[in-house]
PDB file of C-alpha atoms and ligand atoms in Angstrom:
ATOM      1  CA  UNK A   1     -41.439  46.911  71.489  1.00 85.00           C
ATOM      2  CA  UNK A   2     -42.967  47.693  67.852  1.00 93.00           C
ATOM      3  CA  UNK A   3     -46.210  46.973  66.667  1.00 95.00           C
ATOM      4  CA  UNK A   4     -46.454  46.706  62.814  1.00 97.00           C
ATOM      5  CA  UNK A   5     -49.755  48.727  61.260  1.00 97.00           C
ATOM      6  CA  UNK A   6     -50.794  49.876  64.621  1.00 96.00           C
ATOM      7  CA  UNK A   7     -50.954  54.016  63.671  1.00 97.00           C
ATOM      8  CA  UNK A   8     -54.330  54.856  63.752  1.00 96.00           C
ATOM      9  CA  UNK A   9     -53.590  57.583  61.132  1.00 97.00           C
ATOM     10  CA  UNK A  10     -50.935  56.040  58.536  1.00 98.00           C
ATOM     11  CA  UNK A  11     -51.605  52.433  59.269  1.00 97.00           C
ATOM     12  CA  UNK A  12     -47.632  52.626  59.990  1.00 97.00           C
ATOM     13  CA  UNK A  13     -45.402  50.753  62.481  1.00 97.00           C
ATOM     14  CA  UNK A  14     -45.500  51.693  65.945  1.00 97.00           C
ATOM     15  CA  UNK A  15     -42.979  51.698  69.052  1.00 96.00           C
ATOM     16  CA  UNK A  16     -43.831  51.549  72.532  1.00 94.00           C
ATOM     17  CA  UNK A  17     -41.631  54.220  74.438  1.00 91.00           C
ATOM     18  CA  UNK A  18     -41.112  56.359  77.575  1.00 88.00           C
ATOM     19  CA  UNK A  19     -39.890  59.040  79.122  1.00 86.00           C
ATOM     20  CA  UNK A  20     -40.413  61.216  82.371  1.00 88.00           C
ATOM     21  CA  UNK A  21     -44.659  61.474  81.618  1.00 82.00           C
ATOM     22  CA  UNK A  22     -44.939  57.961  81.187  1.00 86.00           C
ATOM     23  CA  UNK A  23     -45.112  55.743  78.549  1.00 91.00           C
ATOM     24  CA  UNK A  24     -46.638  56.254  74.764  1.00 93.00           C
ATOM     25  CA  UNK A  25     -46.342  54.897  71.444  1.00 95.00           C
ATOM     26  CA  UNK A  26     -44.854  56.909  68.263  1.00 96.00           C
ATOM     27  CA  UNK A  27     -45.259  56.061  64.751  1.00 97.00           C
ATOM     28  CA  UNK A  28     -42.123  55.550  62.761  1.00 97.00           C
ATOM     29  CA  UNK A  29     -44.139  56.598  59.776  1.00 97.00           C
ATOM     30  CA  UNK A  30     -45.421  59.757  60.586  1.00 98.00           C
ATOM     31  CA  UNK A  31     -44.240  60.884  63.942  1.00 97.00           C
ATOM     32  CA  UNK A  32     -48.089  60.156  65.603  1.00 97.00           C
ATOM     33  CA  UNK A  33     -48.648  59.852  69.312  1.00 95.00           C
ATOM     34  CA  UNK A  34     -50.521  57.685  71.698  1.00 93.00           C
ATOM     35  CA  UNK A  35     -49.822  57.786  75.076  1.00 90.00           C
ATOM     36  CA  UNK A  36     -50.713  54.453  77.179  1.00 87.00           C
ATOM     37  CA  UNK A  37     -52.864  54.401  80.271  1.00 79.00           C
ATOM     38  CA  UNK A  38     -51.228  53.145  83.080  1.00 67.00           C
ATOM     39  CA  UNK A  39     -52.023  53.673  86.851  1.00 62.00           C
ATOM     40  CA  UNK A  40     -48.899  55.751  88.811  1.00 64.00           C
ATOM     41  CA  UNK A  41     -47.965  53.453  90.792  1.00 64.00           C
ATOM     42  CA  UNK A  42     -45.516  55.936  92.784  1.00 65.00           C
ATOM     43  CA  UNK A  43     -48.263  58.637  93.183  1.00 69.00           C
ATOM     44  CA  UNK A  44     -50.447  56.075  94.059  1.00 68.00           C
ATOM     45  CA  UNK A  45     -48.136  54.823  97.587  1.00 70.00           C
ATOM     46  CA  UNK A  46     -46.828  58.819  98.428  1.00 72.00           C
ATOM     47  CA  UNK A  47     -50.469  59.079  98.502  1.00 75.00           C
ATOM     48  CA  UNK A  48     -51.353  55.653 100.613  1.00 77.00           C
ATOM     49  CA  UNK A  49     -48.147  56.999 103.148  1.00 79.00           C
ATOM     50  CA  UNK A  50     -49.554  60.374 103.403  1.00 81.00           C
ATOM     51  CA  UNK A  51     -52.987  59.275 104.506  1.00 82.00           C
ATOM     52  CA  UNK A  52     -51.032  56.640 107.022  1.00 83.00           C
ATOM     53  CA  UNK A  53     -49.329  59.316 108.269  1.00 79.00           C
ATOM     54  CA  UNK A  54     -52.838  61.728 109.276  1.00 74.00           C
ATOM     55  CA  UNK A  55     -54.547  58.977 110.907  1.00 65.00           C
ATOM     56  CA  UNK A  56     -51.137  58.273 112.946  1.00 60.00           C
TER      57      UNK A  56
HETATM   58 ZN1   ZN B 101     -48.348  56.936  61.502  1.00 79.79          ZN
END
């Protein structure tokens, strides 16, 4: 997905990406990157089944 202007240092275009770390936006412009916050959803359940699993 691109966002036009969104570079908080060039005021250039911006594309929403991701790889193995999550996902981030990178400037087309000038290279610049923001990662996005977003919960781990698959840490998040190992974690859930691991406590299941001590209390069983
Ligand atoms: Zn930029």
């Amino acid at each position: 997905m691109l966002k036009l202007k969104a570079c908080p240092r060039c005021k250039g275009d911006m594309h929403s990406n991701r790889d193995m770390y999550g996902s981030y936006n990178e400037c087309l412009q000038c290279g610049h990157m923001q990662d996005i916050e977003e919960p781990n959803k698959l840490v998040a359940s190992l974690a859930a089944a691991a406590a299941k699993k001590r209390v069983a």
